XYZ file of N, CA, C and O in Angstrom:
480
model
N -126.842 98.346 99.940
C -126.918 99.387 98.937
C -127.739 100.551 99.486
O -128.783 100.360 100.084
N -127.250 101.728 99.269
C -127.974 102.912 99.702
C -129.170 103.135 98.791
O -129.129 102.860 97.599
N -130.239 103.651 99.389
C -131.458 103.933 98.637
C -131.342 105.281 97.937
O -130.703 106.205 98.429
N -131.972 105.373 96.794
C -132.018 106.628 96.054
C -133.384 107.265 96.209
O -134.392 106.568 96.226
N -133.394 108.583 96.300
C -134.654 109.299 96.297
C -135.204 109.286 94.871
O -134.499 108.922 93.919
N -136.428 109.731 94.722
C -137.042 109.784 93.389
C -136.222 110.686 92.457
O -135.971 110.336 91.302
N -135.782 111.833 92.961
C -135.001 112.767 92.145
C -133.642 112.173 91.781
O -133.184 112.304 90.636
N -132.999 111.492 92.726
C -131.710 110.863 92.453
C -131.862 109.756 91.416
O -131.047 109.626 90.504
N -132.935 108.981 91.535
C -133.165 107.905 90.583
C -133.444 108.468 89.184
O -132.995 107.905 88.184
N -134.139 109.586 89.106
C -134.418 110.206 87.812
C -133.114 110.643 87.133
O -132.913 110.421 85.932
N -132.200 111.218 87.905
C -130.914 111.627 87.346
C -130.097 110.398 86.937
O -129.468 110.396 85.874
N -130.133 109.338 87.749
C -129.419 108.110 87.387
C -129.962 107.542 86.080
O -129.198 107.110 85.222
N -131.290 107.541 85.910
C -131.887 107.038 84.671
C -131.324 107.797 83.465
O -131.017 107.200 82.434
N -131.171 109.093 83.622
C -130.644 109.909 82.523
C -129.171 109.627 82.280
O -128.729 109.553 81.129
N -128.400 109.449 83.341
C -126.984 109.124 83.170
C -126.807 107.759 82.508
O -125.912 107.572 81.688
N -127.656 106.798 82.877
C -127.583 105.501 82.197
C -127.894 105.667 80.709
O -127.305 105.012 79.872
N -128.811 106.563 80.409
C -129.208 106.786 79.012
C -128.089 107.465 78.214
O -127.748 107.022 77.122
N -127.518 108.536 78.764
C -126.513 109.301 78.014
C -125.091 108.785 78.245
O -124.178 109.163 77.524
N -124.907 107.961 79.256
C -123.644 107.312 79.618
C -122.621 108.244 80.244
O -121.953 107.879 81.194
N -122.439 109.426 79.720
C -121.525 110.427 80.280
C -122.093 111.802 79.993
O -122.675 112.016 78.930
N -121.900 112.718 80.931
C -122.348 114.074 80.662
C -122.091 115.015 81.812
O -121.973 114.587 82.964
N -122.000 116.288 81.495
C -121.895 117.293 82.543
C -123.305 117.637 83.031
O -124.294 117.097 82.532
N -123.380 118.513 83.991
C -124.685 118.865 84.565
C -125.605 119.449 83.495
O -126.791 119.134 83.445
N -125.057 120.262 82.597
C -125.882 120.864 81.534
C -126.476 119.787 80.628
O -127.642 119.883 80.224
N -125.705 118.738 80.320
C -126.204 117.655 79.465
C -127.329 116.896 80.161
O -128.307 116.506 79.522
N -127.180 116.689 81.458
C -128.227 116.018 82.238
C -129.477 116.888 82.251
O -130.588 116.411 82.026
N -129.287 118.171 82.497
C -130.397 119.126 82.536
C -131.144 119.158 81.205
O -132.377 119.215 81.187
N -130.422 119.064 80.089
C -131.049 119.057 78.763
C -132.006 117.883 78.590
O -132.989 117.985 77.857
N -131.714 116.757 79.248
C -132.532 115.551 79.116
C -133.780 115.577 80.002
O -134.689 114.783 79.804
N -133.792 116.444 80.986
C -134.931 116.505 81.914
C -136.136 117.163 81.262
O -135.987 118.104 80.474
N -137.331 116.672 81.590
C -138.543 117.269 81.014
C -138.849 118.630 81.648
O -138.348 118.961 82.728
N -139.670 119.389 80.960
C -140.150 120.679 81.491
C -141.160 120.410 82.588
O -141.885 119.424 82.516
N -141.269 121.223 83.587
C -140.375 122.326 83.907
C -139.059 121.798 84.474
O -139.044 120.924 85.339
N -137.968 122.300 83.966
C -136.645 121.843 84.376
C -136.285 122.420 85.737
O -136.603 123.566 86.035
N -135.614 121.601 86.565
C -135.145 122.135 87.849
C -133.972 123.085 87.615
O -133.411 123.145 86.511
N -133.586 123.794 88.644
C -132.450 124.711 88.550
C -131.151 123.926 88.350
O -131.023 122.785 88.810
N -130.204 124.534 87.680
C -128.888 123.938 87.447
C -128.275 123.475 88.776
O -127.750 122.361 88.866
N -128.344 124.334 89.793
C -127.751 124.006 91.095
C -128.415 122.788 91.731
O -127.764 122.022 92.446
N -129.694 122.599 91.495
C -130.411 121.442 92.037
C -129.852 120.154 91.432
O -129.551 119.201 92.146
N -129.692 120.146 90.111
C -129.151 118.963 89.429
C -127.709 118.727 89.870
O -127.304 117.593 90.141
N -126.939 119.780 89.977
C -125.553 119.677 90.420
C -125.471 119.056 91.821
O -124.636 118.183 92.080
N -126.344 119.488 92.700
C -126.381 118.947 94.064
C -126.744 117.461 94.046
O -126.127 116.651 94.742
N -127.725 117.089 93.245
C -128.148 115.686 93.161
C -127.003 114.820 92.641
O -126.736 113.736 93.172
N -126.287 115.308 91.632
C -125.162 114.542 91.083
C -124.072 114.357 92.142
O -123.502 113.270 92.280
N -123.804 115.388 92.916
C -122.788 115.266 93.979
C -123.239 114.289 95.057
O -122.428 113.532 95.601
N -124.533 114.270 95.366
C -125.062 113.300 96.330
C -124.893 111.884 95.776
O -124.478 110.970 96.496
N -125.193 111.704 94.492
C -125.014 110.393 93.851
C -123.551 109.970 93.893
O -123.236 108.793 94.076
N -122.672 110.927 93.748
C -121.244 110.629 93.827
C -120.870 110.208 95.255
O -120.152 109.228 95.447
N -121.391 110.920 96.244
C -121.132 110.563 97.647
C -121.663 109.170 97.987
O -121.071 108.458 98.800
N -122.783 108.796 97.366
C -123.385 107.489 97.621
C -122.701 106.370 96.837
O -123.032 105.199 97.003
N -121.767 106.722 95.936
C -121.026 105.728 95.186
C -121.687 105.254 93.903
O -121.281 104.246 93.330
N -122.677 105.993 93.423
C -123.368 105.622 92.196
C -122.748 106.272 90.960
O -122.930 105.795 89.847
N -122.049 107.372 91.172
C -121.540 108.192 90.070
C -120.104 108.603 90.378
O -119.733 108.758 91.540
N -119.325 108.787 89.329
C -117.995 109.372 89.456
C -117.853 110.415 88.356
O -118.799 110.636 87.591
N -116.686 111.043 88.284
C -116.503 112.065 87.254
C -115.068 112.085 86.748
O -114.156 111.607 87.413
N -114.931 112.626 85.563
C -113.632 112.974 85.000
C -113.585 114.488 84.953
O -114.580 115.132 84.596
N -112.440 115.049 85.311
C -112.285 116.497 85.217
C -111.913 116.836 83.778
O -110.962 116.288 83.234
N -112.714 117.689 83.172
C -112.469 118.119 81.800
C -112.441 119.642 81.810
O -113.476 120.285 82.015
N -111.250 120.188 81.607
C -111.108 121.640 81.702
C -111.444 122.090 83.110
O -110.938 121.551 84.094
N -112.348 123.048 83.209
C -112.768 123.539 84.527
C -113.997 122.808 85.050
O -114.439 123.048 86.156
N -114.563 121.921 84.227
C -115.800 121.244 84.612
C -115.606 119.766 84.869
O -114.486 119.238 84.837
N -116.719 119.106 85.129
C -116.735 117.677 85.389
C -117.687 116.983 84.419
O -118.760 117.504 84.126
N -117.270 115.821 83.960
C -118.135 114.961 83.158
C -118.440 113.746 84.026
O -117.532 113.033 84.470
N -119.721 113.541 84.295
C -120.161 112.482 85.207
C -120.546 111.226 84.443
O -120.989 111.293 83.300
N -120.373 110.083 85.109
C -120.737 108.798 84.523
C -121.142 107.841 85.640
O -120.663 107.956 86.772
N -122.042 106.911 85.337
C -122.497 105.963 86.363
C -121.422 104.934 86.684
O -120.694 104.488 85.798
N -121.316 104.575 87.952
C -120.421 103.502 88.378
C -121.159 102.168 88.433
O -120.547 101.115 88.350
N -122.466 102.241 88.604
C -123.287 101.040 88.699
C -124.113 100.905 87.432
O -124.692 101.879 86.956
N -124.155 99.694 86.892
C -124.969 99.438 85.711
C -126.452 99.455 86.098
O -126.819 99.098 87.218
N -127.276 99.869 85.162
C -128.716 99.944 85.389
C -129.276 98.579 85.786
O -130.092 98.477 86.698
N -128.826 97.536 85.113
C -129.309 96.184 85.401
C -128.978 95.762 86.837
O -129.797 95.147 87.516
N -127.785 96.117 87.291
C -127.373 95.787 88.660
C -128.263 96.503 89.679
O -128.720 95.907 90.645
N -128.511 97.790 89.440
C -129.373 98.557 90.343
C -130.794 97.995 90.335
O -131.400 97.806 91.394
N -131.314 97.713 89.141
C -132.677 97.170 89.027
C -132.802 95.855 89.778
O -133.786 95.614 90.482
N -131.807 95.007 89.640
C -131.810 93.714 90.318
C -131.812 93.891 91.835
O -132.571 93.222 92.549
N -130.992 94.792 92.337
C -130.943 95.036 93.780
C -132.261 95.604 94.292
O -132.737 95.219 95.355
N -132.842 96.524 93.541
C -134.130 97.119 93.949
C -135.232 96.069 93.953
O -136.064 96.022 94.852
N -135.237 95.208 92.941
C -136.243 94.153 92.852
C -136.091 93.176 94.014
O -137.080 92.765 94.625
N -134.848 92.816 94.340
C -134.614 91.924 95.483
C -135.063 92.560 96.787
O -135.637 91.890 97.647
N -134.831 93.853 96.947
C -135.277 94.572 98.148
C -136.795 94.550 98.240
O -137.360 94.301 99.305
N -137.459 94.797 97.120
C -138.919 94.766 97.068
C -139.431 93.373 97.415
O -140.333 93.220 98.245
N -138.826 92.364 96.809
C -139.264 90.993 97.032
C -139.055 90.580 98.493
O -139.946 89.992 99.100
N -137.905 90.922 99.054
C -137.627 90.568 100.449
C -138.521 91.330 101.421
O -139.017 90.768 102.393
N -138.726 92.622 101.136
C -139.486 93.465 102.051
C -140.984 93.223 102.057
O -141.637 93.360 103.087
N -141.538 92.865 100.922
C -142.993 92.747 100.820
C -143.500 91.333 100.539
O -144.663 91.051 100.736
N -142.616 90.465 100.056
C -143.070 89.131 99.647
C -142.256 88.018 100.300
O -142.211 86.907 99.805
N -141.590 88.323 101.416
C -140.802 87.368 102.186
C -139.833 86.589 101.299
O -139.591 85.400 101.508
N -139.295 87.248 100.296
C -138.314 86.632 99.415
C -138.890 85.663 98.401
O -138.148 84.990 97.693
N -140.208 85.583 98.306
C -140.845 84.624 97.406
C -141.183 85.280 96.066
O -142.059 86.150 95.977
N -140.493 84.816 95.032
C -140.750 85.323 93.694
C -142.173 84.986 93.250
O -142.860 85.807 92.655
N -142.629 83.771 93.569
C -143.979 83.369 93.150
C -145.044 84.232 93.831
O -146.048 84.574 93.210
N -144.827 84.608 95.089
C -145.771 85.505 95.770
C -145.811 86.872 95.092
O -146.875 87.465 94.937
N -144.642 87.354 94.691
C -144.583 88.651 94.034
C -145.295 88.594 92.679
O -146.088 89.476 92.347
N -145.031 87.558 91.891
C -145.677 87.421 90.588
C -147.188 87.298 90.763
O -147.964 87.925 90.037
N -147.606 86.518 91.744
C -149.032 86.343 92.015
C -149.681 87.686 92.359
O -150.762 88.008 91.872
N -149.015 88.461 93.187
C -149.515 89.783 93.563
C -149.702 90.662 92.328
O -150.754 91.272 92.137
N -148.672 90.717 91.468
C -148.758 91.570 90.286
C -149.788 91.059 89.289
O -150.428 91.838 88.594
N -149.951 89.757 89.230
C -150.990 89.206 88.349
C -152.369 89.663 88.799
O -153.194 90.076 87.993
N -152.617 89.591 90.109
C -153.931 89.988 90.630
C -154.155 91.486 90.481
O -155.226 91.925 90.071
N -153.154 92.272 90.821
C -153.302 93.731 90.789
C -153.389 94.281 89.374
O -154.004 95.309 89.141
N -152.758 93.617 88.425
C -152.731 94.108 87.051
C -153.617 93.293 86.122
O -153.586 93.489 84.913
N -154.387 92.379 86.713
C -155.328 91.563 85.958
C -154.653 90.905 84.752
O -155.116 91.004 83.614
N -153.525 90.234 85.023
C -152.778 89.544 83.978
C -153.423 88.185 83.731
O -153.691 87.430 84.662
N -153.658 87.877 82.475
C -154.256 86.590 82.118
C -153.193 85.500 82.125
O -151.991 85.773 82.097
N -153.651 84.258 82.131
C -152.722 83.129 82.066
C -151.937 83.153 80.758
O -150.759 82.820 80.727
N -152.591 83.569 79.689
C -151.912 83.652 78.396
C -150.761 84.657 78.462
O -149.662 84.388 77.964
N -151.007 85.814 79.086
C -149.950 86.815 79.220
C -148.812 86.279 80.091
O -147.640 86.505 79.793
N -149.159 85.558 81.154
C -148.134 84.973 82.015
C -147.304 83.948 81.241
O -146.081 83.904 81.373
N -147.954 83.146 80.434
C -147.235 82.167 79.614
C -146.273 82.868 78.654
O -145.152 82.407 78.436
N -146.703 83.988 78.086
C -145.833 84.760 77.200
C -144.617 85.273 77.948
O -143.493 85.220 77.441
N -144.848 85.775 79.153
C -143.750 86.272 79.986
C -142.766 85.144 80.273
O -141.551 85.307 80.138
N -143.282 83.984 80.662
C -142.437 82.836 80.969
C -141.661 82.389 79.739
O -140.481 82.031 79.826
N -142.288 82.432 78.557
C -141.614 82.050 77.325
C -140.459 83.017 77.049
O -139.359 82.601 76.682
N -140.692 84.326 77.252
C -139.645 85.321 77.055
C -138.468 85.090 78.006
O -137.313 85.233 77.617
N -138.789 84.732 79.250
C -137.733 84.466 80.230
C -136.915 83.257 79.796
O -135.682 83.288 79.815
N -137.588 82.187 79.380
C -136.890 80.976 78.930
C -136.036 81.259 77.706
O -134.914 80.761 77.587
N -136.550 82.058 76.769
C -135.797 82.400 75.563
C -134.501 83.149 75.913
O -133.471 82.946 75.286
N -134.564 83.994 76.912
C -133.386 84.778 77.306
C -132.366 83.925 78.045
O -131.190 84.236 78.061
N -132.834 82.858 78.676
C -131.914 81.955 79.389
C -131.066 81.149 78.418
O -129.988 80.706 78.748
N -131.577 80.920 77.234
C -130.877 80.036 76.273
C -129.891 80.783 75.430
O -129.713 81.827 75.238
C-alpha cells in the first residue's frame, strides 16, 4: 500500500466523512485557514493516482469518492506501525501505549471487554 502524506490523509478523512464530493465540497469541510482550491484539487488527483480515490464526471466537473474504506486503511496503517516498530507483536505495541499513556489496568480491562463485546 502506498503511504499518504499528512495532507493526503486529511483529505481522505474528509472524503470518508462526506462519502462523495467535488473539490469545493472538500474545501468547505477543511478548517480555517483553508488551502487554495488548486492545492486541494492537486491532492485529490494525487489520491486518484495512488488508487485511493476515483471520480464520476458530472457536467463539466468531477465528484470524487473513496475507493478504500476507512477501516481497511486504518488496519493497514496499524499493521505497518506494528511491524515497523514492534516486530509484529501486538502485545508489545499495547504495552508501549500503556506505558506512554499511563493506562491503568482497569482501563485496559475495559478496552479488552469492548473488544470481546465486538467479537460476539
